[in-house]
Short mmCIF file of C-alpha atoms in Angstrom, two decimals:
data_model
loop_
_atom_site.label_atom_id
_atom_site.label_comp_id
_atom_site.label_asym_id
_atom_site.label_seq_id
_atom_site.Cartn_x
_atom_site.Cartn_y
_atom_site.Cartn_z
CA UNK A 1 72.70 -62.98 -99.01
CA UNK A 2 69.60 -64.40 -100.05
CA UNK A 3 69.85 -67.90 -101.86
CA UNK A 4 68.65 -69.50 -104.87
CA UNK A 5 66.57 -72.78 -105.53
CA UNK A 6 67.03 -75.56 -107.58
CA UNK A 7 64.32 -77.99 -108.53
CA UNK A 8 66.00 -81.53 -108.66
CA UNK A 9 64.22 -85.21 -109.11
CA UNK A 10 64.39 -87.51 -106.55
CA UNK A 11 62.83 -90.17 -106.90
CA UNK A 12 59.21 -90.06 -106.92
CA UNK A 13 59.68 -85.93 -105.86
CA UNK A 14 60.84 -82.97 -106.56
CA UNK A 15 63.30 -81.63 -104.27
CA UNK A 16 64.23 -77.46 -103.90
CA UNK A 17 68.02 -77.03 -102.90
CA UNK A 18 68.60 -73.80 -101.95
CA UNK A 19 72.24 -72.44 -103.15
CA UNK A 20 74.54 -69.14 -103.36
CA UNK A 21 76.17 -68.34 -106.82
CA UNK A 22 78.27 -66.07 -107.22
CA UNK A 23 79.87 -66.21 -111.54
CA UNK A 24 83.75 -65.56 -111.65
CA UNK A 25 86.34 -67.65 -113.32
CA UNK A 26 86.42 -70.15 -115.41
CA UNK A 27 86.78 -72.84 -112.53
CA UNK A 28 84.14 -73.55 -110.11
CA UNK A 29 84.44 -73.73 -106.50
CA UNK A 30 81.59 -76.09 -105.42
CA UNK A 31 81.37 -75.96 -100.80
CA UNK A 32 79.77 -78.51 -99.20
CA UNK A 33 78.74 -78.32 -95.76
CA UNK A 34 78.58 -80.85 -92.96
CA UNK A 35 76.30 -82.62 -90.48
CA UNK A 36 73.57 -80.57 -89.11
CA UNK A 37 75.37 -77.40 -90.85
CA UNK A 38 74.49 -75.61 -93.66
CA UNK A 39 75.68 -73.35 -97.08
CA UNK A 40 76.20 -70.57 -93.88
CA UNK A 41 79.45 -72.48 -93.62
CA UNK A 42 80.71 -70.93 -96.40
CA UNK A 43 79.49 -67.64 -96.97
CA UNK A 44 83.04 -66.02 -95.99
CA UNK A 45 84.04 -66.86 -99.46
CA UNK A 46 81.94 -64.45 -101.34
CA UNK A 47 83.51 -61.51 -98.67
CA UNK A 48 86.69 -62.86 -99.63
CA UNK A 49 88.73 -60.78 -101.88
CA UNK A 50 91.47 -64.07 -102.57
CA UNK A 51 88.34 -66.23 -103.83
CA UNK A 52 87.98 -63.32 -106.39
CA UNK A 53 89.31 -65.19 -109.37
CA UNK A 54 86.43 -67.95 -109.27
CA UNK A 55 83.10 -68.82 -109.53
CA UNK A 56 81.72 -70.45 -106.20
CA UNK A 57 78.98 -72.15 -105.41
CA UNK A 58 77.55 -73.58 -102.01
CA UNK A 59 74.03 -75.54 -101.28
CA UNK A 60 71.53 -76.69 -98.33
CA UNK A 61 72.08 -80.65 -98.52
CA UNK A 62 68.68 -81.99 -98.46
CA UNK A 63 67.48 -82.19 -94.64
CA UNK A 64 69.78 -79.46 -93.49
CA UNK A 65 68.84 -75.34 -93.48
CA UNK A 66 66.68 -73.60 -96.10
CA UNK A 67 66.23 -76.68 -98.29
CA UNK A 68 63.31 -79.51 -98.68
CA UNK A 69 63.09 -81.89 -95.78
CA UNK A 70 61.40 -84.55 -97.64
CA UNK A 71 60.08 -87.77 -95.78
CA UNK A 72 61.06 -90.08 -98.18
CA UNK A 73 64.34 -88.77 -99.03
CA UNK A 74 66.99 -91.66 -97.60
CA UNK A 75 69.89 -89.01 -96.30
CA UNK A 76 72.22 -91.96 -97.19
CA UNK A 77 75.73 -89.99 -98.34
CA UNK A 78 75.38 -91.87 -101.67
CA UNK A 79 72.11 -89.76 -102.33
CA UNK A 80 73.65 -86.47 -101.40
CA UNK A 81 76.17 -87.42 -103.92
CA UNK A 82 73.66 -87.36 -106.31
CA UNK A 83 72.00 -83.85 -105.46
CA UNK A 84 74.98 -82.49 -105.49
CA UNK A 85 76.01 -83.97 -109.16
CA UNK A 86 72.71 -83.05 -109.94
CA UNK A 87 73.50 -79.24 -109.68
CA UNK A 88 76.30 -79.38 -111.24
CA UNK A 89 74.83 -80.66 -114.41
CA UNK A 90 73.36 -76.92 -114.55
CA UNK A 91 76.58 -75.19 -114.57
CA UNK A 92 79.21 -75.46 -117.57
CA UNK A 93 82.16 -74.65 -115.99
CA UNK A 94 84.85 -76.86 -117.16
CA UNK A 95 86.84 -76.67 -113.85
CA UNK A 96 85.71 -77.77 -110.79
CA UNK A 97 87.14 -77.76 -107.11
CA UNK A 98 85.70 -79.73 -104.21
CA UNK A 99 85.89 -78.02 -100.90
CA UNK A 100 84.31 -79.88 -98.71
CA UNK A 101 83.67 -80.14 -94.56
CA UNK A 102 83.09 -82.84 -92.02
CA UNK A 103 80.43 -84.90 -93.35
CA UNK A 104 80.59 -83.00 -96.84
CA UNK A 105 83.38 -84.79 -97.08
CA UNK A 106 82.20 -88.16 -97.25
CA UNK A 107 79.90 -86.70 -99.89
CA UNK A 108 82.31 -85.10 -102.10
CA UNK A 109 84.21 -88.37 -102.42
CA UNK A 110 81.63 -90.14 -103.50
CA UNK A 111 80.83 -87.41 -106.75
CA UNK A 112 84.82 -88.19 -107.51
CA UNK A 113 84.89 -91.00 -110.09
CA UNK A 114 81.46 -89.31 -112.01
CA UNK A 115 83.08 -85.94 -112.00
CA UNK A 116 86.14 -87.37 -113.96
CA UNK A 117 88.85 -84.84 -115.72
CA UNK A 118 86.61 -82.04 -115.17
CA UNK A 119 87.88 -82.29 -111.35
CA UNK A 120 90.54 -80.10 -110.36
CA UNK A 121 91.56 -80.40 -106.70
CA UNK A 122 89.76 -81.69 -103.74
CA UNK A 123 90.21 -79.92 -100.34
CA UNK A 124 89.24 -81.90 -97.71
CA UNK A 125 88.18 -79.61 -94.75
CA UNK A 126 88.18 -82.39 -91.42
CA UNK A 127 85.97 -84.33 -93.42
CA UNK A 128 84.99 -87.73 -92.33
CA UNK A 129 87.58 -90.34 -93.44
CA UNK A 130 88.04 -93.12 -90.29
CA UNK A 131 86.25 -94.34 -87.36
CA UNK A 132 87.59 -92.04 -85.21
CA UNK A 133 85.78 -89.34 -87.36
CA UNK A 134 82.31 -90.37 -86.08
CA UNK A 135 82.39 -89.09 -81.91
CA UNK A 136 79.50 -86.44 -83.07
CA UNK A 137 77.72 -88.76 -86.06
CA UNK A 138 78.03 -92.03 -84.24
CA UNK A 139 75.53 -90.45 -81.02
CA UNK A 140 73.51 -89.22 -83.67
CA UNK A 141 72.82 -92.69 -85.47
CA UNK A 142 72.03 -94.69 -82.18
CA UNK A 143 69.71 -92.34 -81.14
CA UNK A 144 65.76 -92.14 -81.14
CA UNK A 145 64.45 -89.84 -83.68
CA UNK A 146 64.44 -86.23 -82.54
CA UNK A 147 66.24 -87.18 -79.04
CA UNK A 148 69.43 -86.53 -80.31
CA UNK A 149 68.96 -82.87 -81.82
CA UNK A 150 66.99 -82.30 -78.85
CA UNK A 151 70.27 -83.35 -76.84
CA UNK A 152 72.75 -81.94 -79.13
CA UNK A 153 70.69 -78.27 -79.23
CA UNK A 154 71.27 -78.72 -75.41
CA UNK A 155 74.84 -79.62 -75.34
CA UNK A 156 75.98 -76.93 -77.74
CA UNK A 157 73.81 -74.42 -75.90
CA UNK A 158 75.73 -74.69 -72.86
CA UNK A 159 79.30 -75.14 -74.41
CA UNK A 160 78.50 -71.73 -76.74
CA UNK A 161 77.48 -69.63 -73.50
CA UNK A 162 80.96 -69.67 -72.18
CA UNK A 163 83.18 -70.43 -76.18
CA UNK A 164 84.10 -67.42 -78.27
CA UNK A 165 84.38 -69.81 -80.98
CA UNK A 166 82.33 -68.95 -83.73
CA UNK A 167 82.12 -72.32 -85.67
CA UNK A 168 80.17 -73.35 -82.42
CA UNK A 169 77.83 -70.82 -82.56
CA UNK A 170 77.29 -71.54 -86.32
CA UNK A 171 76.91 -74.84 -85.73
CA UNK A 172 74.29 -74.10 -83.06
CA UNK A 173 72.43 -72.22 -85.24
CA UNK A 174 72.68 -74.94 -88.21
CA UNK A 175 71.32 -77.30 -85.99
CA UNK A 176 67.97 -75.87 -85.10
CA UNK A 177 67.49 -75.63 -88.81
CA UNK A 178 68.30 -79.21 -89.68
CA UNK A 179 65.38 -82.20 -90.06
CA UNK A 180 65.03 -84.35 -87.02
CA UNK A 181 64.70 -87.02 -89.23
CA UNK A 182 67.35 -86.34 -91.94
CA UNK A 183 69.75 -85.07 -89.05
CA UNK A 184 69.79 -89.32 -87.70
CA UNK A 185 69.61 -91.01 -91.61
CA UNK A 186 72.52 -88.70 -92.28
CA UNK A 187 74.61 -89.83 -89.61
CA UNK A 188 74.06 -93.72 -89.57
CA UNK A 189 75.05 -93.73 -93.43
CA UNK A 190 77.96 -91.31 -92.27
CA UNK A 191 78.83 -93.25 -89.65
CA UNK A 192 78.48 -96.81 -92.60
CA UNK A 193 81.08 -94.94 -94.83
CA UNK A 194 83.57 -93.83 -92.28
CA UNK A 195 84.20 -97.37 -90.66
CA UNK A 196 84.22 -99.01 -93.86
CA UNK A 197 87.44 -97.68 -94.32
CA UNK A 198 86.68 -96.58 -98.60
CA UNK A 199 86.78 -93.00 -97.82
CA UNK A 200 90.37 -92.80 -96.58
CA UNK A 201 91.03 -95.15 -99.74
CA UNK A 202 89.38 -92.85 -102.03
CA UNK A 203 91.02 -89.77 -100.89
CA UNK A 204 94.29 -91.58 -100.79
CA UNK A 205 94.10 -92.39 -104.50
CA UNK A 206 92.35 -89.35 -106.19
CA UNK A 207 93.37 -88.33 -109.16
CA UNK A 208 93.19 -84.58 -108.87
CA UNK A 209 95.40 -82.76 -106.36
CA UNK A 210 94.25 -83.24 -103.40
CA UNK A 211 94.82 -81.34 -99.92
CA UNK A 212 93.93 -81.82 -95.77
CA UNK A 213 93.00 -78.52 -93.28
CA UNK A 214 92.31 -78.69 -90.16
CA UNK A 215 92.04 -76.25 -87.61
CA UNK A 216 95.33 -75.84 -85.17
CA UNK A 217 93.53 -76.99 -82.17
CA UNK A 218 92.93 -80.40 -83.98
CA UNK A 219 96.67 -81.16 -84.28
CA UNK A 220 96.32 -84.52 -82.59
CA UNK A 221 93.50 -85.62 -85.11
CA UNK A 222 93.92 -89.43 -85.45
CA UNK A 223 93.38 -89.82 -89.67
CA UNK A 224 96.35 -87.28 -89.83
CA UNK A 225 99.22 -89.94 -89.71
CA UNK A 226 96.81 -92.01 -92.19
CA UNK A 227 97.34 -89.23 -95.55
CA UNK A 228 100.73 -89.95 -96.75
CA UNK A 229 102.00 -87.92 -98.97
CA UNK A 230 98.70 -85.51 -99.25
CA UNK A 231 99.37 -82.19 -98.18
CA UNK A 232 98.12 -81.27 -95.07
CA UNK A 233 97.11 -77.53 -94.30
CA UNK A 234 96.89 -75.90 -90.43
CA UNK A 235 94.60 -73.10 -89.74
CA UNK A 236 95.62 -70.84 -86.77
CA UNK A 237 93.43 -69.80 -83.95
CA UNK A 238 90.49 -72.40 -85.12
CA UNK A 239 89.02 -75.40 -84.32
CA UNK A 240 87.02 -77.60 -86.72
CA UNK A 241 85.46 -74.52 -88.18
CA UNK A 242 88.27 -73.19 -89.86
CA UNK A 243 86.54 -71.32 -92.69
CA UNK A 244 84.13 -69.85 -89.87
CA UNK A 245 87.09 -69.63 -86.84
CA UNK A 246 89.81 -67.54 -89.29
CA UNK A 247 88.11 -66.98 -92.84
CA UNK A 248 90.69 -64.84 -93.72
CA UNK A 249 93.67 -67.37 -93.14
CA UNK A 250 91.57 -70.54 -94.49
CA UNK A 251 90.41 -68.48 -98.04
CA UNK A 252 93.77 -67.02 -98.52
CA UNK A 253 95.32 -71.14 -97.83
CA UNK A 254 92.74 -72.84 -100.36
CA UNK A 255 93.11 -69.99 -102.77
CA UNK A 256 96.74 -70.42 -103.06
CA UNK A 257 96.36 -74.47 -103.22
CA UNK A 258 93.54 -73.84 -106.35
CA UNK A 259 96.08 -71.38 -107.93
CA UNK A 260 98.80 -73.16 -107.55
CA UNK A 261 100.50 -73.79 -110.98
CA UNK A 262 99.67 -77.31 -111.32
CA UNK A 263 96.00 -77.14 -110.69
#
């Protein structure tokens, strides 16, 4: 699938996210994809025949796979907030659900409070809510610029060689697309929000529906016994790439959560 771009102010520039579309229903499924990831992440959806009944969207955050890499773009999760808000302004759909993974999650809980009633459900795909989120991000923000994609390109080179896990590979690939710098300015503010303990607080207390997946090899996932009530969702056979480890099982899961009578 080739992607679309959309010109959005930043600042002093103007910034070209690249995005998939794909018009359906009424309500909006708006992906968005983690650190050193991409929209890739999400392009089981549109083979999907449950994710039929909506209209989905998915973009390159800013630093990360077909879109600008700006040198004066901050990276900060706050800011990706705001590209993502951005987009949405161009779309009129008066329904909107958040599915969003790893450090998409941070971001999608920051849009919360401006999307108001016009948010639906938030689906919260091992996104960053606690410390204990940050094993991957935290390396990232203490290192030099560059060294740690170097390292990390390294590290996930050897570990995909001998894993038939396909989030691995994606994430391999996703990687060697993302900005050196914006790969280390998204982490450290990643790494800010997690510890600061607002994210879990925010999810906790969102007004929409709200639901946890995780893959069934992260069972023992710390921030687990921190959701309360929130329902929590297990992918089979997948690790934390459920929508890339078992797309069939994950889009048939969120579907059903979205269509779900009270949504």
């Amino acid at each position: 699938m080739e992607p679309g771009y959309y010109e959005i102010a930043s600042g002093q520039e103007t910034l070209r996210i690249a995005g998939l579309f794909r018009e359906g229903g009424k309500d909006l499924v708006f992906f968005i994809h983690g650190l050193g990831c991409s929209m890739d992440s999400f392009t089981g959806a549109w083979e999907a025949e449950t994710m039929l009944p909506f209209s989905l969207l998915a973009v390159d955050l800013p630093g990360f796979g077909r879109s600008s890499k700006p040198a004066h773009y901050s990276c900060t999760m706050n800011d990706h907030a705001d590209i993502c808000l951005a987009i949405l302004t161009k779309f009129s759909h008066p329904r909107v659900h958040l599915v969003a993974h790893s450090m998409g999650g941070a971001v999608g809980l920051l849009m919360t409070e401006r999307l108001g009633d016009r948010l639906i459900s938030f689906i919260n795909v091992e996104g960053n809510l606690v410390t204990e989120d940050c094993a991957v991000s935290r390396k990232a923000a203490s290192a030099q610029l560059g060294h740690y994609r170097r390292q990390l390109l390294g590290h996930l080179r050897i570990i995909t060689a001998h894993s038939p896990e396909r989030g691995l590979h994606h994430w391999y690939a996703g990687v060697k697309m993302s900005d050196d710098d914006g790969l280390n300015r998204s982490a450290l503010s990643l790494v800010e929000h997690s510890c600061s303990g607002r994210l879990l607080e925010l999810f906790r207390t969102l007004p929409c529906r709200s639901a946890y997946v995780h893959g069934d090899k992260n069972a023992a996932l710390p921030v687990l016994k921190k959701l309360g009530v929130i329902p929590i969702i297990s992918i089979e056979n997948s690790g934390h790439f459920p929508m890339i480890d078992n797309p069939k099982t994950f889009y048939s899961r969120i579907a059903a959560f979205m269509l779900s009578p009270s949504s």
